[in-house]
Backbone as JSON Lines, residues from 0, in Angstrom:
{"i":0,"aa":"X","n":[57.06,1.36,-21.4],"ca":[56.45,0.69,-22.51],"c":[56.33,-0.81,-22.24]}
{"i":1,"aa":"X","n":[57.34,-1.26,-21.79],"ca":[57.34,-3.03,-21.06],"c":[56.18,-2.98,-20.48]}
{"i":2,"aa":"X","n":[56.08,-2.51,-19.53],"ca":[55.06,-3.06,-18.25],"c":[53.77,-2.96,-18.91]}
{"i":3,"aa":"X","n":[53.47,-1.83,-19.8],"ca":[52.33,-1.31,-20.99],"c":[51.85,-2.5,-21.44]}
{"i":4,"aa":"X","n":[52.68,-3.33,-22.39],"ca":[52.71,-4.18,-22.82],"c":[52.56,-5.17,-22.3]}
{"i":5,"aa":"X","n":[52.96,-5.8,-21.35],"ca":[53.14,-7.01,-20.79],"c":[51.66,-7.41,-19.93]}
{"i":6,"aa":"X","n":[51.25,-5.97,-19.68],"ca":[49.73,-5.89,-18.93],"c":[48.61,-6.02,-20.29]}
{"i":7,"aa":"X","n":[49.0,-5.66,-21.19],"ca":[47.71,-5.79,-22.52],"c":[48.22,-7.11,-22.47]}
{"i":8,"aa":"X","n":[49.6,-8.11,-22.8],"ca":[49.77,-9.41,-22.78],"c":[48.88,-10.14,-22.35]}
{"i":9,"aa":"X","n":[48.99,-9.56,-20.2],"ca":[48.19,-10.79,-18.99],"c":[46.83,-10.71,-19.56]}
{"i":10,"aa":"X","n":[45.9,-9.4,-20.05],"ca":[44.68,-9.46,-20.02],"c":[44.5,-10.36,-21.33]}
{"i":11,"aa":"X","n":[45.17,-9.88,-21.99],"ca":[44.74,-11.4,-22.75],"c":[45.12,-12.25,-22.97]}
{"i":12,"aa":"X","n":[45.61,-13.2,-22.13],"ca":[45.57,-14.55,-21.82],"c":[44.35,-14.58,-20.74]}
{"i":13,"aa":"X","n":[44.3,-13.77,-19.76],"ca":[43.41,-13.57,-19.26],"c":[41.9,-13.87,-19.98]}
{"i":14,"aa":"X","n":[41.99,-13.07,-20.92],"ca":[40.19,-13.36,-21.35],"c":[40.2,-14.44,-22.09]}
{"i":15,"aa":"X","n":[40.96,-15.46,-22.08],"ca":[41.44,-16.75,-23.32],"c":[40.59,-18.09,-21.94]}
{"i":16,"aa":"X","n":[40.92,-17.76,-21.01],"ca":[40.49,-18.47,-19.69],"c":[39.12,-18.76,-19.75]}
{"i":17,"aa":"X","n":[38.7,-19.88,-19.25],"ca":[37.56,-20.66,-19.39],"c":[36.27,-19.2,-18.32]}
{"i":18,"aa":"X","n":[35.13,-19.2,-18.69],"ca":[34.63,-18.95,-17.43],"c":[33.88,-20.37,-16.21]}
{"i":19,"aa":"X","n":[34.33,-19.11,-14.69],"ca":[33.65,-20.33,-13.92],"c":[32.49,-20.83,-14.06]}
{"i":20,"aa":"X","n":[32.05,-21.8,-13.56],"ca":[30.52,-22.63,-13.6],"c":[30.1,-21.61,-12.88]}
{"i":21,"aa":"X","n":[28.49,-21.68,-13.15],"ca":[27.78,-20.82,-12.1],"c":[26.82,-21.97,-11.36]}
{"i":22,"aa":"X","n":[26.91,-21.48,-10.21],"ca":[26.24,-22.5,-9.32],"c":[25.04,-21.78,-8.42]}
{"i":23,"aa":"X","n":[23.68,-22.64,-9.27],"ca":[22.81,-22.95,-8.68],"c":[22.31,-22.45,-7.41]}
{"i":24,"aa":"X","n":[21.2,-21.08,-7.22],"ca":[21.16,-20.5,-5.77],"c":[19.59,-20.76,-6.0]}
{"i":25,"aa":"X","n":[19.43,-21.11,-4.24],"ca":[17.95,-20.95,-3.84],"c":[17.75,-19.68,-4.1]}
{"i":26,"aa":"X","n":[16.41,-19.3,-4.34],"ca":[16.09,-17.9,-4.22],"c":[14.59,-18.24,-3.62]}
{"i":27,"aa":"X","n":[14.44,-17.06,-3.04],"ca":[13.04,-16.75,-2.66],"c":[11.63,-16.54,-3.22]}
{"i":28,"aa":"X","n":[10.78,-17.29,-2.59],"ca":[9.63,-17.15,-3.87],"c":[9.29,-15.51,-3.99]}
{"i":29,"aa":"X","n":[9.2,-15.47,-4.68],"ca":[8.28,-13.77,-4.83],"c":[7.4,-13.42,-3.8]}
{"i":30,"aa":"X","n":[7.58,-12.17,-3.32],"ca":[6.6,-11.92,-2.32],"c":[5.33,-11.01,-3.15]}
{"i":31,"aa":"X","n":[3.75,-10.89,-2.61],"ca":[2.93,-10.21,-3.17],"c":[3.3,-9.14,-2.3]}
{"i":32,"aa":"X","n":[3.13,-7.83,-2.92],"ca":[2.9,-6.82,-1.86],"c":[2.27,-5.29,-2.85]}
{"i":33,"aa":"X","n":[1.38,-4.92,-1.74],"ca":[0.78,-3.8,-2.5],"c":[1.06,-2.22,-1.55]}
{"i":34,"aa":"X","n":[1.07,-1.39,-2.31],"ca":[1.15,-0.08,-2.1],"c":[0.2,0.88,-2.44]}
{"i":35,"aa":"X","n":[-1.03,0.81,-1.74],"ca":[-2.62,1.59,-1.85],"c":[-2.91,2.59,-0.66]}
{"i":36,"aa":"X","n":[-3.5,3.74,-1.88],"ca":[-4.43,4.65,-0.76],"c":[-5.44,4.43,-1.34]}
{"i":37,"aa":"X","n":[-6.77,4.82,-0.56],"ca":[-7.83,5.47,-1.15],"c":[-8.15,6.91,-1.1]}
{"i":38,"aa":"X","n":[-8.44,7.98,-1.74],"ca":[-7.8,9.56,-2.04],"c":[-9.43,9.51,-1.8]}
{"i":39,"aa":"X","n":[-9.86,10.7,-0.97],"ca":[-11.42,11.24,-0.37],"c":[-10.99,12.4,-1.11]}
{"i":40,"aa":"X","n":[-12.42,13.16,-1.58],"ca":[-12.7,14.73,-1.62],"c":[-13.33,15.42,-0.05]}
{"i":41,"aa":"X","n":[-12.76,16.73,-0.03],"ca":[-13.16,17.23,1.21],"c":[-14.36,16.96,1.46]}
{"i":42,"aa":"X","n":[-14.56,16.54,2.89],"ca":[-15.73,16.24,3.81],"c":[-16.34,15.19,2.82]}
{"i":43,"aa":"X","n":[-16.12,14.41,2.74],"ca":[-16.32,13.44,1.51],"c":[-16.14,11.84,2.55]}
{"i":44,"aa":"X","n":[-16.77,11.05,1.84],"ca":[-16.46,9.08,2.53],"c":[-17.04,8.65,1.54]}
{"i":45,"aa":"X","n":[-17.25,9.37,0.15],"ca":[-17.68,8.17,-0.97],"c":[-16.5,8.13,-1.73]}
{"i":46,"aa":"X","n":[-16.8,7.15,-2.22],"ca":[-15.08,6.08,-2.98],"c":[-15.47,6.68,-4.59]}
{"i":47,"aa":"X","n":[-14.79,7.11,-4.73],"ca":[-14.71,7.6,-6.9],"c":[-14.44,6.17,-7.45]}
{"i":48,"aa":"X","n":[-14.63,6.31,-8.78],"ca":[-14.76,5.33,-9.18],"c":[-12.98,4.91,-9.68]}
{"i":49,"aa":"X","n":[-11.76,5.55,-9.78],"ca":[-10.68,5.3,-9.85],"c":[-10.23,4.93,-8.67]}
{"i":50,"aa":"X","n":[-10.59,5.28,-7.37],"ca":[-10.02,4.88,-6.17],"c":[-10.5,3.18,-6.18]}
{"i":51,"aa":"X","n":[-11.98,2.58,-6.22],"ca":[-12.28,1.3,-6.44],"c":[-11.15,0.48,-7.09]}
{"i":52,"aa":"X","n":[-10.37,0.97,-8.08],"ca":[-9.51,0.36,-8.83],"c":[-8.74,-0.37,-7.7]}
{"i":53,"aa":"X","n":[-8.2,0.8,-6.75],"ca":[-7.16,0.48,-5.29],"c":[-8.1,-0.54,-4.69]}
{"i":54,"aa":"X","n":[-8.96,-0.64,-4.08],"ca":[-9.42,-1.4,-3.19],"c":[-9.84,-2.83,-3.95]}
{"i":55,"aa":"X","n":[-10.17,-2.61,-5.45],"ca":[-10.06,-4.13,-5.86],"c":[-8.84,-4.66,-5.51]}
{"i":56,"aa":"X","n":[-7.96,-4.27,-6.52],"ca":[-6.06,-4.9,-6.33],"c":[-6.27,-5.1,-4.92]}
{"i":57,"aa":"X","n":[-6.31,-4.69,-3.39],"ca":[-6.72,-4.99,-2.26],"c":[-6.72,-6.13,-2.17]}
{"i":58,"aa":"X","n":[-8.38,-6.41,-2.45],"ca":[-8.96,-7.57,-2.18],"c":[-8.67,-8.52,-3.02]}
{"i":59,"aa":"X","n":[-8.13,-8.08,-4.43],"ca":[-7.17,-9.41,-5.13],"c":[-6.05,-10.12,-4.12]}
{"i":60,"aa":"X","n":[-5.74,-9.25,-3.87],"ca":[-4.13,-9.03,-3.07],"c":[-4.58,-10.16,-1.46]}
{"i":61,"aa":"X","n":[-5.41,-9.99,-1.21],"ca":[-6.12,-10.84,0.1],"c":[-6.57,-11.52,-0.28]}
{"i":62,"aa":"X","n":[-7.38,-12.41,-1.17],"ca":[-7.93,-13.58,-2.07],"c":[-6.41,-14.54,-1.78]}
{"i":63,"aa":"X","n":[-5.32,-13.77,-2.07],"ca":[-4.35,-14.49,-2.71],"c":[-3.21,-15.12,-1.47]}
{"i":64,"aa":"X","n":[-3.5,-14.23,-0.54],"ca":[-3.29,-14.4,0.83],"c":[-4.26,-14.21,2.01]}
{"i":65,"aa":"X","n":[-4.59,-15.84,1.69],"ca":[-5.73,-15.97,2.79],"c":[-5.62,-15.96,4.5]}
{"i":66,"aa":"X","n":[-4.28,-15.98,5.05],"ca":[-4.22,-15.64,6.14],"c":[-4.11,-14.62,6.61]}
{"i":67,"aa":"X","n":[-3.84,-13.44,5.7],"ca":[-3.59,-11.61,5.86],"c":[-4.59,-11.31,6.9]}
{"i":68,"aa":"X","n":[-3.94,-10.31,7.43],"ca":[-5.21,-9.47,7.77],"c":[-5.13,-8.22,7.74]}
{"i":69,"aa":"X","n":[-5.99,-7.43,7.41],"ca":[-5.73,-5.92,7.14],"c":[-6.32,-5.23,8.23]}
{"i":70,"aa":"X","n":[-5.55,-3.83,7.87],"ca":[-6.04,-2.6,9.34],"c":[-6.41,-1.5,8.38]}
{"i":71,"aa":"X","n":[-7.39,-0.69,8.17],"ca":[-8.18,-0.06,6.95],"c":[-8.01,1.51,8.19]}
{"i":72,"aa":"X","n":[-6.92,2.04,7.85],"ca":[-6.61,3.52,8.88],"c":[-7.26,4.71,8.05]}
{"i":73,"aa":"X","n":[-8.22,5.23,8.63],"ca":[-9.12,6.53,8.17],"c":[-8.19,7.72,8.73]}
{"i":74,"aa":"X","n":[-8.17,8.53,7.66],"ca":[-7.71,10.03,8.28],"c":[-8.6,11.61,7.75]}
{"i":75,"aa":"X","n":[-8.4,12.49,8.67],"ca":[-8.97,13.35,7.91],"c":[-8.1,14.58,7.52]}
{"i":76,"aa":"X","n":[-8.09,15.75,7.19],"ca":[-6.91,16.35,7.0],"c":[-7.08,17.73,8.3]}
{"i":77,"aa":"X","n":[-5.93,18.16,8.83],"ca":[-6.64,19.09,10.14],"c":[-6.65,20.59,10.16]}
{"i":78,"aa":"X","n":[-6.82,20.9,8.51],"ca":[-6.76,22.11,8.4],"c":[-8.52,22.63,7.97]}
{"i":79,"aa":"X","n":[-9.46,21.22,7.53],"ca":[-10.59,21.74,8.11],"c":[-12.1,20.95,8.76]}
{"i":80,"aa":"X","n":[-12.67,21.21,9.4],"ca":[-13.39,20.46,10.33],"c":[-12.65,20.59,11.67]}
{"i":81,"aa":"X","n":[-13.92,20.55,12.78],"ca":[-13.22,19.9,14.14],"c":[-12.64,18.55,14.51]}
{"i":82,"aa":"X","n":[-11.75,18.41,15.7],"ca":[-11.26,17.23,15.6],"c":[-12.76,16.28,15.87]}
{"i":83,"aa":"X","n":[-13.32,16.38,16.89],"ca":[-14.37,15.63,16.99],"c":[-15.26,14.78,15.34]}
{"i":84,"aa":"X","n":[-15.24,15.85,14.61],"ca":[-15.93,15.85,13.21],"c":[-15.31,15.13,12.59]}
{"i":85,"aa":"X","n":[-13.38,15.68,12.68],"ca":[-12.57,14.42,11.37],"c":[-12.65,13.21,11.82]}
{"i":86,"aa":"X","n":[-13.07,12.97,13.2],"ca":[-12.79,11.37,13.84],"c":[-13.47,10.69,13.08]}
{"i":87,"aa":"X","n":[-15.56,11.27,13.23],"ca":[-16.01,10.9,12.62],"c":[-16.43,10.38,10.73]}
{"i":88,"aa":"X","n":[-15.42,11.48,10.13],"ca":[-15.43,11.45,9.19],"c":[-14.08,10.51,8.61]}
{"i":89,"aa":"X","n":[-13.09,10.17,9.0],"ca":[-12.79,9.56,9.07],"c":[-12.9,7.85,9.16]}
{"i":90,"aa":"X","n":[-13.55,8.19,10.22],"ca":[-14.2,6.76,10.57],"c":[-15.34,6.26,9.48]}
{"i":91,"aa":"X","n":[-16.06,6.97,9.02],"ca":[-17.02,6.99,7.85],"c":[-15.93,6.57,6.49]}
{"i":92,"aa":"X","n":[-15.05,7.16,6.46],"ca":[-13.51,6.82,5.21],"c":[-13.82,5.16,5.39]}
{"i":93,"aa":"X","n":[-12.87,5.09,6.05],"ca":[-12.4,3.8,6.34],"c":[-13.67,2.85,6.46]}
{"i":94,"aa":"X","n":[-14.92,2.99,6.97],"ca":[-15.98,2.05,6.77],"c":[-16.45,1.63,5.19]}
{"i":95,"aa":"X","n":[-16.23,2.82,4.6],"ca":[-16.8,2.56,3.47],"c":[-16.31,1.72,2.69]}
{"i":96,"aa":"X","n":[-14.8,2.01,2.45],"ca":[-13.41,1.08,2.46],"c":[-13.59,-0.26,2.71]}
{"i":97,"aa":"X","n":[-13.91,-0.51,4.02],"ca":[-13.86,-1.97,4.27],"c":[-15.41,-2.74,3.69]}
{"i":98,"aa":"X","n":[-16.28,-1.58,3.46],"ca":[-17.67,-2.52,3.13],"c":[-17.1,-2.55,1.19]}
{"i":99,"aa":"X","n":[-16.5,-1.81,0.68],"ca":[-15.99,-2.04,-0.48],"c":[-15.12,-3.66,-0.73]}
{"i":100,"aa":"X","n":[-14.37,-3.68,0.35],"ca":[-14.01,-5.14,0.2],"c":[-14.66,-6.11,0.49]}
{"i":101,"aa":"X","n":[-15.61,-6.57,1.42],"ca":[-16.77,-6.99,1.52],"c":[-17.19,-7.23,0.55]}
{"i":102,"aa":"X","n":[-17.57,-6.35,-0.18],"ca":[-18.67,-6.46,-1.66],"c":[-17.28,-7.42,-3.08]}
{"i":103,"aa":"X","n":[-16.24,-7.11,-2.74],"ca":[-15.41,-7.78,-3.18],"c":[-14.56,-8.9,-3.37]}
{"i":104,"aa":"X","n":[-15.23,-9.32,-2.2],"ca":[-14.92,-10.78,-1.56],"c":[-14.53,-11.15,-0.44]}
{"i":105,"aa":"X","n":[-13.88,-10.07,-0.06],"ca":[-12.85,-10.04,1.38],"c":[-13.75,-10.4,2.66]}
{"i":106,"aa":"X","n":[-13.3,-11.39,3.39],"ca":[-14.45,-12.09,4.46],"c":[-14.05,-10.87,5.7]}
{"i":107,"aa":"X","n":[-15.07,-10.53,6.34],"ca":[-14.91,-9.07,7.46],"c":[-14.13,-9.17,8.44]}
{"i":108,"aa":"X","n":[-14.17,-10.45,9.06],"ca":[-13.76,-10.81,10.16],"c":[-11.81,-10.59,9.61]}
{"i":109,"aa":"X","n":[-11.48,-10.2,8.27],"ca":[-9.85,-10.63,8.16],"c":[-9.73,-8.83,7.94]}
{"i":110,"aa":"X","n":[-10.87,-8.06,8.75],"ca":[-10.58,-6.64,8.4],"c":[-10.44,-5.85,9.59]}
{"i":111,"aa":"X","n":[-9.78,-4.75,9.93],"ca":[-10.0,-3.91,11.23],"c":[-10.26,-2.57,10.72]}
{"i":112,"aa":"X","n":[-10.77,-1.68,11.33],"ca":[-10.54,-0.32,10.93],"c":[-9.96,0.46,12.17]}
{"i":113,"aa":"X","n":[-9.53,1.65,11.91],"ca":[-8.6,2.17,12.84],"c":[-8.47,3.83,12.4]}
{"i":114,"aa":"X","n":[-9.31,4.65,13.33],"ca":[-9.89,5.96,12.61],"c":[-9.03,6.7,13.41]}
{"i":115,"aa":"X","n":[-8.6,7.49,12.78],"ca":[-7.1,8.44,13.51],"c":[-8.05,9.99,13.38]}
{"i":116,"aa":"X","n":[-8.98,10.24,12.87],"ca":[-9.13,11.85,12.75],"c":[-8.01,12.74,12.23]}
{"i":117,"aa":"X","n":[-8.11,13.71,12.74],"ca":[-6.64,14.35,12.41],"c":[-5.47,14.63,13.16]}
{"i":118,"aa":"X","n":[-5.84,13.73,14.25],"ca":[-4.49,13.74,15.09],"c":[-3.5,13.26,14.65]}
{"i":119,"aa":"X","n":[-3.71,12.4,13.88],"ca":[-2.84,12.04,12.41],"c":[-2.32,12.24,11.11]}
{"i":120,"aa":"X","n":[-1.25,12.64,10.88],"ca":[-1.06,13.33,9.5],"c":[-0.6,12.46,9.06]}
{"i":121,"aa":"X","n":[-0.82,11.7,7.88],"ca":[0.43,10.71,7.37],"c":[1.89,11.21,6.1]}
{"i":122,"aa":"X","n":[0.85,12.99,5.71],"ca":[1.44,13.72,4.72],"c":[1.21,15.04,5.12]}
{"i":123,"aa":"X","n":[2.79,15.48,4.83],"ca":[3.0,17.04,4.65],"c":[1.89,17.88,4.3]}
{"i":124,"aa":"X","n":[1.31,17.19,2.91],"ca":[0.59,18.09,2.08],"c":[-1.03,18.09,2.92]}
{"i":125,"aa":"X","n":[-1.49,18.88,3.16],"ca":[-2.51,18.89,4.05],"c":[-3.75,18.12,3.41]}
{"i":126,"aa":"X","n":[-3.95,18.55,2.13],"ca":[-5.12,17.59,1.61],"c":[-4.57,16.63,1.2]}
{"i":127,"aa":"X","n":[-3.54,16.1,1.11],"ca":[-3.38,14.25,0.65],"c":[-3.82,13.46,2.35]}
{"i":128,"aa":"X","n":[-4.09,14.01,3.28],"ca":[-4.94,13.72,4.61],"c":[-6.22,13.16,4.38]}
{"i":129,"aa":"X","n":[-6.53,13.35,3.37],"ca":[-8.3,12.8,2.89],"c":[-7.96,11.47,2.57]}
{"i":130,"aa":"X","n":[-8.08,10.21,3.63],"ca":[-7.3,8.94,2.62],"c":[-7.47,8.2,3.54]}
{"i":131,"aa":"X","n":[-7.43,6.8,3.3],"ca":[-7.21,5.7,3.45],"c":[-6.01,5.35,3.74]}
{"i":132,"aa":"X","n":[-5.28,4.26,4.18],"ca":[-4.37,3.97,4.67],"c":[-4.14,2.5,5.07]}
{"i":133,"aa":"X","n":[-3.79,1.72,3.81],"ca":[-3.84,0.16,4.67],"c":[-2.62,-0.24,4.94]}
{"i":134,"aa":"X","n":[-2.78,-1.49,6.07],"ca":[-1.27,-1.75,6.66],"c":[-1.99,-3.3,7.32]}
{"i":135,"aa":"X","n":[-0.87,-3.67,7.0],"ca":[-1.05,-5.07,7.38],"c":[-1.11,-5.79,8.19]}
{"i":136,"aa":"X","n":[-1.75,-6.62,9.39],"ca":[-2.07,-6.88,10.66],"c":[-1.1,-7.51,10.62]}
């Protein structure tokens, strides 16, 4: 029962105690950073009008960082078409993509494209393969 006691005692004197100062930390400015696909329908390279949403924020996102440079990665999914075909279709993805930012402000020369076909999966799920893919130079 002592020790019971004597410990409810310390804590409170304990909480009777001043608190310390808090001191003043640099912190880091905020970083921008975005997390975009653009989602294709099979055998498809036209942009829906909800995917545009992604590629504006994009080119907001690059307005705002004018030294960026982006890599605009086309894929296709490899369960249908030949590989020869997804390269191309792919590559058609990702063009369209980058002429979308273009039309958005984004100067060309701060763009690459980079067409994987379907030697590339970036997802399990076989049709989330219809997509876009940006990554940052």
């Amino acid at each position: 029962g002592e020790i019971a006691s004597t410990a409810a005692a310390l804590a409170a004197c304990e909480a009777q105690l001043p608190c310390p100062e808090a001191k003043p930390v640099d912190c880091p400015e905020p970083t921008q950073a975005f997390v975009a696909t653009v989602q294709f329908s099979l055998n498809s390279a036209k942009i829906g009008s909800r995917e545009k949403t992604h590629i504006y924020n994009v080119a907001e996102w690059m307005k705002a960082n004018p030294d960026a440079k982006l890599v605009i990665n086309g894929y296709a999914d490899k369960k249908t078409g030949t590989s020869p075909y997804n390269e191309k279709l792919s590559e058609r993805r990702a063009n369209a993509v980058k002429k979308q930012l273009v039309e958005y402000g984004v100067d060309e020369d701060r763009l690459a494209i980079d067409a994987h076909g379907d030697a590339v999966q970036p997802y399990s799920e076989n049709s989330w393969n219809r997509v876009v893919v940006f990554s940052i130079k």
